[in-house]
Tab-separated table of C-alpha atoms in Angstrom:
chain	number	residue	atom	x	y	z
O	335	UNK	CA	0.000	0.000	0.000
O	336	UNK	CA	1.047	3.392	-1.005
O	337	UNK	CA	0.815	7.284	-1.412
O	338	UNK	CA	1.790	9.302	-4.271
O	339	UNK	CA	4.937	12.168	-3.695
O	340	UNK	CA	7.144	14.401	-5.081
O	341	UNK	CA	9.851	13.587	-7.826
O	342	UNK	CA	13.656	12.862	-6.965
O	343	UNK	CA	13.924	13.472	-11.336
O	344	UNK	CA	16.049	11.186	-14.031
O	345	UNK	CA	19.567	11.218	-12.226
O	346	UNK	CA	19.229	11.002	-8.411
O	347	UNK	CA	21.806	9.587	-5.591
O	348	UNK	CA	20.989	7.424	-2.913
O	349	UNK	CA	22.506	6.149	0.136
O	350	UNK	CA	22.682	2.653	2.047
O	351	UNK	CA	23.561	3.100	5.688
O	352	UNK	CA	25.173	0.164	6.885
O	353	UNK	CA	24.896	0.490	10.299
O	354	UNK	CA	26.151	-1.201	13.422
O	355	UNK	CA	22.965	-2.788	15.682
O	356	UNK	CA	23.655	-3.551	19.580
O	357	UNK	CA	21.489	-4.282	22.012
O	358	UNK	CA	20.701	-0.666	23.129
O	359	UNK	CA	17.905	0.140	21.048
O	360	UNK	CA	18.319	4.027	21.333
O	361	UNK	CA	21.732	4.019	20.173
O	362	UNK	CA	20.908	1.919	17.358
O	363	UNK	CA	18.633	4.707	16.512
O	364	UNK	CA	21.018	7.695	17.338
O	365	UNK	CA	23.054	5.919	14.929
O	366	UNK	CA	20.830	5.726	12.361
O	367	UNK	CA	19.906	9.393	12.670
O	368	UNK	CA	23.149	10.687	12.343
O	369	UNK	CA	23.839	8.583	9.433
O	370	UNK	CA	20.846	10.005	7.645
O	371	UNK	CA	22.098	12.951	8.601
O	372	UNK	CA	25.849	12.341	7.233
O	373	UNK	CA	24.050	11.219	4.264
O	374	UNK	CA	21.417	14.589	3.570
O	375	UNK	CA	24.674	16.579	3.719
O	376	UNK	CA	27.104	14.439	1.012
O	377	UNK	CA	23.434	14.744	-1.282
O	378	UNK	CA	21.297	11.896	-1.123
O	379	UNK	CA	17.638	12.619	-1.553
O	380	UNK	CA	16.537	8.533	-0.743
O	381	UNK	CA	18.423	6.491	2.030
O	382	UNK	CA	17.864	3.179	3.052
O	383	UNK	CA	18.519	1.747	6.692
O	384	UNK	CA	19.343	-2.046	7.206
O	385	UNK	CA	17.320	-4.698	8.338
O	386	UNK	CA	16.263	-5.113	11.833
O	387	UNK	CA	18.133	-1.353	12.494
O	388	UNK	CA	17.044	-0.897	15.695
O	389	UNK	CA	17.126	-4.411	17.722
O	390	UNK	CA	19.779	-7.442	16.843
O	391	UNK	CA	18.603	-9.613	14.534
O	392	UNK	CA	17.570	-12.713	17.096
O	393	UNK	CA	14.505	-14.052	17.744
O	394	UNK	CA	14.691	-13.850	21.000
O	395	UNK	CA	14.855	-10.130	20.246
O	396	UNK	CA	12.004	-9.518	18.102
O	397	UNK	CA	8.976	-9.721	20.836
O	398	UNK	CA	10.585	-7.624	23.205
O	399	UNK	CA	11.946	-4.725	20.856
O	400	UNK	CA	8.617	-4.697	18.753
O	401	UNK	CA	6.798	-1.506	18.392
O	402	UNK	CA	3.618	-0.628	16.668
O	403	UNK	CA	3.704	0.494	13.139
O	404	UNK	CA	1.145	3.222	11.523
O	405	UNK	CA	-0.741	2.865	8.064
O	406	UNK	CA	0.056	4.645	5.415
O	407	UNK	CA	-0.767	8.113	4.755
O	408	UNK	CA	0.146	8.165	8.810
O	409	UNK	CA	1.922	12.272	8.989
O	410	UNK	CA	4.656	13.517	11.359
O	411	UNK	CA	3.405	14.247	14.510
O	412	UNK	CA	0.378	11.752	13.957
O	413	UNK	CA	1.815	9.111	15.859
O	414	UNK	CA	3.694	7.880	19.292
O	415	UNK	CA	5.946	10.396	20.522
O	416	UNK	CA	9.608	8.531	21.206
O	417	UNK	CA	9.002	5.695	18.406
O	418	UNK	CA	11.654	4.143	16.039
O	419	UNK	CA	8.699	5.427	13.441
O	420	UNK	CA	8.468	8.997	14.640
O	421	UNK	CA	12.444	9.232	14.522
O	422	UNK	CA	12.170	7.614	10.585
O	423	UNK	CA	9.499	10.583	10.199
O	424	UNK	CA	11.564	13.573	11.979
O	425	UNK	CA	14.531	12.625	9.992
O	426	UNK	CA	12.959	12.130	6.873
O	427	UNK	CA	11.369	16.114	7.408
O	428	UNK	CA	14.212	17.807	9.017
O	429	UNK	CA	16.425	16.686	5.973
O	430	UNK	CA	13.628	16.711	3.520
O	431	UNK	CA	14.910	13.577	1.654
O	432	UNK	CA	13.352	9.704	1.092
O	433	UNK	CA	13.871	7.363	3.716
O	434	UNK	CA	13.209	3.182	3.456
O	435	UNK	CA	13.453	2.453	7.198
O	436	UNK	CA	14.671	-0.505	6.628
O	437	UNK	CA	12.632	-2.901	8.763
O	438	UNK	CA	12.015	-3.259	12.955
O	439	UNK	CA	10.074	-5.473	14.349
O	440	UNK	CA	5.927	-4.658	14.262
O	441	UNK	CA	3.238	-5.830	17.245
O	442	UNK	CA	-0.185	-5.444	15.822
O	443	UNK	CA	-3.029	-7.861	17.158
O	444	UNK	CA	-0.936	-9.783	19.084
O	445	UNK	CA	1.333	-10.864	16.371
O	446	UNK	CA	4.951	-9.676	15.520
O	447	UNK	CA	6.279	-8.897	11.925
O	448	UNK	CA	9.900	-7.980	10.063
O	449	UNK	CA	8.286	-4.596	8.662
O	450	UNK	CA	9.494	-2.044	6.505
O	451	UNK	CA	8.415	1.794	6.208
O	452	UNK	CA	8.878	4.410	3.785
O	453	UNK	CA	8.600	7.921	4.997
O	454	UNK	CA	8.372	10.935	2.198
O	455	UNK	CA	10.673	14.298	2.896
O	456	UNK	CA	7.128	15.755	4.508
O	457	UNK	CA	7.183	12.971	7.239
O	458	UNK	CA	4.728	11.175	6.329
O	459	UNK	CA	4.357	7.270	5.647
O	460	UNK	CA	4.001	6.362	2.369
O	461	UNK	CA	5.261	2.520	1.951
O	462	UNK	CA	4.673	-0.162	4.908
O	463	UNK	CA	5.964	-3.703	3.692
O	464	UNK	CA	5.515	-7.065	5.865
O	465	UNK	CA	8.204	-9.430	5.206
O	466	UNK	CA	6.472	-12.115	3.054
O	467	UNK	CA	8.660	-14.716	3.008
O	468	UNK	CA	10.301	-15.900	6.219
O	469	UNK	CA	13.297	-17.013	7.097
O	470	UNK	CA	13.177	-20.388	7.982
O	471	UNK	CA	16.406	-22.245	7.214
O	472	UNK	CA	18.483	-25.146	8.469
O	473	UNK	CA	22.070	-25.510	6.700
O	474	UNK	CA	24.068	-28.495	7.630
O	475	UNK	CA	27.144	-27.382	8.845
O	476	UNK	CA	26.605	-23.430	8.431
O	477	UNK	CA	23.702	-21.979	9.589
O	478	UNK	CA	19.848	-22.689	11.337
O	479	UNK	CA	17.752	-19.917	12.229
O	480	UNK	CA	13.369	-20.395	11.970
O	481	UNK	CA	11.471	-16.725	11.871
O	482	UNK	CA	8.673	-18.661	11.837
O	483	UNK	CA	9.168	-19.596	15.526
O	484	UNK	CA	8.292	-16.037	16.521
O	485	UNK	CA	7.378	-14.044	13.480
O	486	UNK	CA	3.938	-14.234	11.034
O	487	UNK	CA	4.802	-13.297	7.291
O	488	UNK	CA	3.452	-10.248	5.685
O	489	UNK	CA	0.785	-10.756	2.840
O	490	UNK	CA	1.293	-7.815	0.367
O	491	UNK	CA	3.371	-6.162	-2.369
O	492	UNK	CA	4.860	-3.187	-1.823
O	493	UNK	CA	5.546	-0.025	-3.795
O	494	UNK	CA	5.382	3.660	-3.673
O	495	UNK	CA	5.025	6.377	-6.024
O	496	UNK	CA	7.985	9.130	-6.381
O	497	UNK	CA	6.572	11.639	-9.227
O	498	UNK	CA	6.180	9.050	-12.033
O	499	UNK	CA	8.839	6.762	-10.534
O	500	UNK	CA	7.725	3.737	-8.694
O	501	UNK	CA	9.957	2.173	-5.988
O	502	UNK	CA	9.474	-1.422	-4.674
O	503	UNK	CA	9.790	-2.503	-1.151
O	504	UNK	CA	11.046	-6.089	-0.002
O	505	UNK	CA	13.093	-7.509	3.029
O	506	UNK	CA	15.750	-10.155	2.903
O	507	UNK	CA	14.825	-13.290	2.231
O	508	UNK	CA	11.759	-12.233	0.089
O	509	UNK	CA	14.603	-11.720	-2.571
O	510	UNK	CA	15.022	-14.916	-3.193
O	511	UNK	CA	11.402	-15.739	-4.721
O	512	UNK	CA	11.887	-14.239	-8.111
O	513	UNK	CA	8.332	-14.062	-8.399
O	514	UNK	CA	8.054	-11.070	-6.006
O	515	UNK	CA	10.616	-8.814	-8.009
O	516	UNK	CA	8.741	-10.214	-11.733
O	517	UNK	CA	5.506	-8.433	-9.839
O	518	UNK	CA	6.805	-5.731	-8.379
O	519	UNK	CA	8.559	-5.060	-12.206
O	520	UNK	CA	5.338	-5.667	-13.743
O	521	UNK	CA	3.925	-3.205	-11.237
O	522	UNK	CA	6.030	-0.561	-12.791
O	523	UNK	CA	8.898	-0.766	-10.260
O	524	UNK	CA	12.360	0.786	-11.447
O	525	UNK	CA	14.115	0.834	-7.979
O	526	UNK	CA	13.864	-2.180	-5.996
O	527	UNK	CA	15.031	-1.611	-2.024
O	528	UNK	CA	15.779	-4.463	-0.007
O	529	UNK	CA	17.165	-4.232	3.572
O	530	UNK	CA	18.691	-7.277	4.343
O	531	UNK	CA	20.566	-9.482	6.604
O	532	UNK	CA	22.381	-12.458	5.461
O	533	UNK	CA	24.452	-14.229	7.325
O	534	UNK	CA	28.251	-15.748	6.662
O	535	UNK	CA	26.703	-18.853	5.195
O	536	UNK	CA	24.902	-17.767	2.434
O	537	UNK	CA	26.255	-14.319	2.415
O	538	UNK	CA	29.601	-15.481	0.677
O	539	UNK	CA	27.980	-17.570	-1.734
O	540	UNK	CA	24.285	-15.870	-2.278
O	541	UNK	CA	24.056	-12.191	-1.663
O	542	UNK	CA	25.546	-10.660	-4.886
O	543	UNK	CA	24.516	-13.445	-6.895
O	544	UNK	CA	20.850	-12.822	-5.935
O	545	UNK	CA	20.735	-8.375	-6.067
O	546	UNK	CA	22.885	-8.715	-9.493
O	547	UNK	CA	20.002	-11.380	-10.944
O	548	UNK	CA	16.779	-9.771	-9.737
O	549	UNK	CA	18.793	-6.435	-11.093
O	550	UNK	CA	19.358	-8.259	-14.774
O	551	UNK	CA	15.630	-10.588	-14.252
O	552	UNK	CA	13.861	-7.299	-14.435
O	553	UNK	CA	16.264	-4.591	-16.123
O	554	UNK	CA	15.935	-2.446	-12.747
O	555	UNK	CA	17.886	-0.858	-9.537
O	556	UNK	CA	18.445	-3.245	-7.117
O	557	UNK	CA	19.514	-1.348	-3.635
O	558	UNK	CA	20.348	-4.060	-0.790
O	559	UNK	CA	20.882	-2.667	2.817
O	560	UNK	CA	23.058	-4.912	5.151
O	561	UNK	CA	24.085	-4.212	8.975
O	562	UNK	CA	27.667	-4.043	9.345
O	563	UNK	CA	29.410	-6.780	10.526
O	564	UNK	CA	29.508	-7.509	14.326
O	565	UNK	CA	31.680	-10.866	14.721
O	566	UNK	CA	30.655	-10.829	18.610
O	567	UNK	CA	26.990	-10.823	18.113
O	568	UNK	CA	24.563	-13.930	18.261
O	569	UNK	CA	24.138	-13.642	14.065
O	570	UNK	CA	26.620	-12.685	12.188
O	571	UNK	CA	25.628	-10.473	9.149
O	572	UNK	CA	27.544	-10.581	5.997
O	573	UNK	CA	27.380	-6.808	4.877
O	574	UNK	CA	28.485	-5.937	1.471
O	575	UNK	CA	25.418	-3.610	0.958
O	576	UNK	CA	25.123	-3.043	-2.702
O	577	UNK	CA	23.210	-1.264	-5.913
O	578	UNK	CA	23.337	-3.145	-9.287
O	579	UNK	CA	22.211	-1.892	-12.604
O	580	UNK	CA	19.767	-2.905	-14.512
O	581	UNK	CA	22.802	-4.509	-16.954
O	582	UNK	CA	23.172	-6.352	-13.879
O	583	UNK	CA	25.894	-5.143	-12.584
O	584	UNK	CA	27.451	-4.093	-9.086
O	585	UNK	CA	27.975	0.329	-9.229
O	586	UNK	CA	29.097	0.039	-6.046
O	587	UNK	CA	29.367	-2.294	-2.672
O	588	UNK	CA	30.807	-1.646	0.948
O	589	UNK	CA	33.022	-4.239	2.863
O	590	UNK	CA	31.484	-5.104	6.612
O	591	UNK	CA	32.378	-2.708	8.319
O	592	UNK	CA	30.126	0.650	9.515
O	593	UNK	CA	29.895	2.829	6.229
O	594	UNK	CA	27.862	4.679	3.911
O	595	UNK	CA	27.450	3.046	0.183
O	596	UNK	CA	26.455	6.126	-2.716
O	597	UNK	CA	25.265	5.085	-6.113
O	598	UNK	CA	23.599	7.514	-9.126
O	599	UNK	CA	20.277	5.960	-10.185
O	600	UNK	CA	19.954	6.842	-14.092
O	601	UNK	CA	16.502	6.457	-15.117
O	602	UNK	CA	17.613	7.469	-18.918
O	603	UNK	CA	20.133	4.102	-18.229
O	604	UNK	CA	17.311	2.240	-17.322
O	605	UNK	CA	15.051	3.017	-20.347
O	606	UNK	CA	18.298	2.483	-22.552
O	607	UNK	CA	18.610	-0.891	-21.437
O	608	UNK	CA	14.989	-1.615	-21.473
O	609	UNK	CA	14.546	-0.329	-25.125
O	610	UNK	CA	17.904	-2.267	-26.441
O	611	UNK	CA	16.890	-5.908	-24.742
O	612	UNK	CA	12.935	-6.042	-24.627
O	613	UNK	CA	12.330	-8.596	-22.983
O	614	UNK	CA	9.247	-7.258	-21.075
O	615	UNK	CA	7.829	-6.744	-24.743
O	616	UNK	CA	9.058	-10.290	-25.542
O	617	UNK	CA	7.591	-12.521	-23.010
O	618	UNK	CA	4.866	-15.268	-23.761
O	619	UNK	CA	1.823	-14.371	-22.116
O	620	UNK	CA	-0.002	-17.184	-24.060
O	621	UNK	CA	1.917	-20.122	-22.773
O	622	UNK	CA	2.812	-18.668	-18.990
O	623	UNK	CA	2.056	-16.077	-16.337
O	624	UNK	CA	2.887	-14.749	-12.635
O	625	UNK	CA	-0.097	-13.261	-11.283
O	626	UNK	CA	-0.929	-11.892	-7.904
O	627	UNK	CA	-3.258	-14.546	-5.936
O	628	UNK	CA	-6.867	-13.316	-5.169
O	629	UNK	CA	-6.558	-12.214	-0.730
C-alpha cells in the first residue's frame, strides 16, 4: 500500500547506511539518525537503513523490541511520541529527503512482523511492507535460524510512487522468490530496495549473486541494505550492501564494516537498457504467467 509524492527526477543519488545494531535500542537509533544525517549533507535525496536497524537480529529479540507500526498516509506528529517510526518521520522532514526504514520489528493484534516503512521528505508514511517470506532455514554445517518460531509473514506487495517513478519494497529473504521482483517489475517498479541481513553462510555464496540477478531478471535498480558486521553478536551479518544496474551489474558495494554506500540511479540508463533488450515486450503471455493470488 502506497501514497503518491514528489519527484527525486532522471539522475538522483541514494545512500545505504550500513549500520552497526547492539542491544541498546536508542543508540541503534542515534546511529541511524546521524547517518541520515551524514548522508542529507554528502546529497542523497533517498536512504535506506538495514534490516532489523534498531534491535539485533535474534529471535529472541524480536517480541521484546517490537513496536507498533502506523498505516500509510500516517503524517509527522500523527503518531507515538519517542518511536523508532516517529524518529524515521523527523529525519525524513528535518532533511527533507526519502527514507526506506529498513525494517524493525511490528506488534499489531498480538502478532509480531519484520516490517518495513517508507517515509516521504514531509514525514509522512508512504510505503509499509511485511516481510512475506520468512526465514526459515536449516544448513548443515553453516547456519539454522526459523522466523517462523516467533514471526507471522506479511501478505502484500509493496511499492510507492515518487513523481512518475515507482519504488518497490522487499526484506531479505523475500529476494530470493523471483516471483516477487517479476511483480513488483510488472507493477512498474524501477528501484527495488531491499534491507537485508544475510548471514556468513549464504552471504559469501548468495548475496551478490541474488541483487545482481533480480537487477538483470527485471532490467531495474536493485539497492540491498546490510548491517555491518559484528563478529561478537549472536548472528553474524555478511554486509556488502550493494546497488546493481539494470545490466546487472554491481555500481558500487561496501566491505562489513560501519559505512555509507552512494550510487547515481539513471533512469535514462534504465530506459536504454529496457529499449535495447525487450524482454518485457518479448515474453509469452499465451503459454505462462505470474499473477498476484486473489486475498
Amino acid at each position: 500500500m502506497a501514497v503518491q509524492a514528489e519527484s527525486l527526477g532522471n539522475k538522483f543519488k541514494i545512500a545505504l547506511l550500513q549500520v552497526s545494531v547492539g542491544a541498546d535500542k536508542q543508540a541503534n537509533l542515534t546511529s541511524a539518525r546521524k547517518k541520515i544525517e551524514e548522508a542529507r549533507a554528502n546529497e542523497a535525496k533517498l536512504v535506506m537503513l538495514p534490516e532489523c536497524f534498531n534491535c539485533p537480529y535474534d529471535n529472541k529479540c524480536f517480541p521484546e523490541y517490537a513496536e507498533e507500526v502506523p498505516e500509510v498516509g500516517t503524517k509527522l506528529g500523527d503518531f507515538n511520541p519517542g518511536s523508532t517510526v516517529e524518529m524515521l518521520q523527523k529525519a525524513a522532514a528535518e532533511h527533507s529527503l526519502y527514507v526506506v526504514g529498513g525494517s524493525i520489528p511490528e506488534i499489531s493484534e498480538g502478532k509480531v512482523y519484520n516490517t518495513s516503512v517508507s517515509v516521504s521528505p514531509t514525514g509522512t508514511i508512504v510505503a509499509k511492507h511485511r516481510k512475506v517470506h520468512l526465514f526459515d532455514i536449516d544448513v548443515p554445517g553453516g547456519i539454522r535460524f526459523m522466523e517462523s518460531e516467533v514471526l507471522s509473514a506479511g501478505n502484500s506487495l509493496t511499492t510507492f510512487d515518487v513523481g512518475g517513478m515507482k519504488i518497490g519494497v522487499a526484506i531479505c529473504y523475500d529476494v530470493r522468490f523471483p516471483e516477487l521482483s517479476l511483480l513488483l517489475s510488472g507493477q512498474g517498479a524501477q528501484l527495488l530496495c531491499i534491507p537485508g541481513a544475510f548471514n556468513m553462510t549464504t552471504g559469501p555464496a548468495h548475496w551478490e549473486l541474488l541483487m545482481r540477478a533480480r537487477a538483470l531478471d527485471n532490467q531495474m535498480y536493485v539497492a540491498a541494505c546490510s548491517p555491518a558486521r559484528d563478529p561478537d553478536g549472536s548472528y553474524v551479518a555478511w554486509g556488502h550492501s550493494m546497488v546493481c544496474n539494470p545490466w546487472g551489474m554491481v555500481i558500487a558495494e561496501a566491505d562489513e564494516t560501519e559505512q555509507i554506500v552512494y550510487a547515481e540511479i539513471d533512469l535514462e540508463r534504465l530506459r536504454e537498457v529496457r529499449q535495447s533488450i525487450p524482454v518485457t515486450k518479448q515474453k509469452r503471455s499465451d503459454i505462462y504467467a505470474v499473477t498476484v493470488a486473489d486475498s
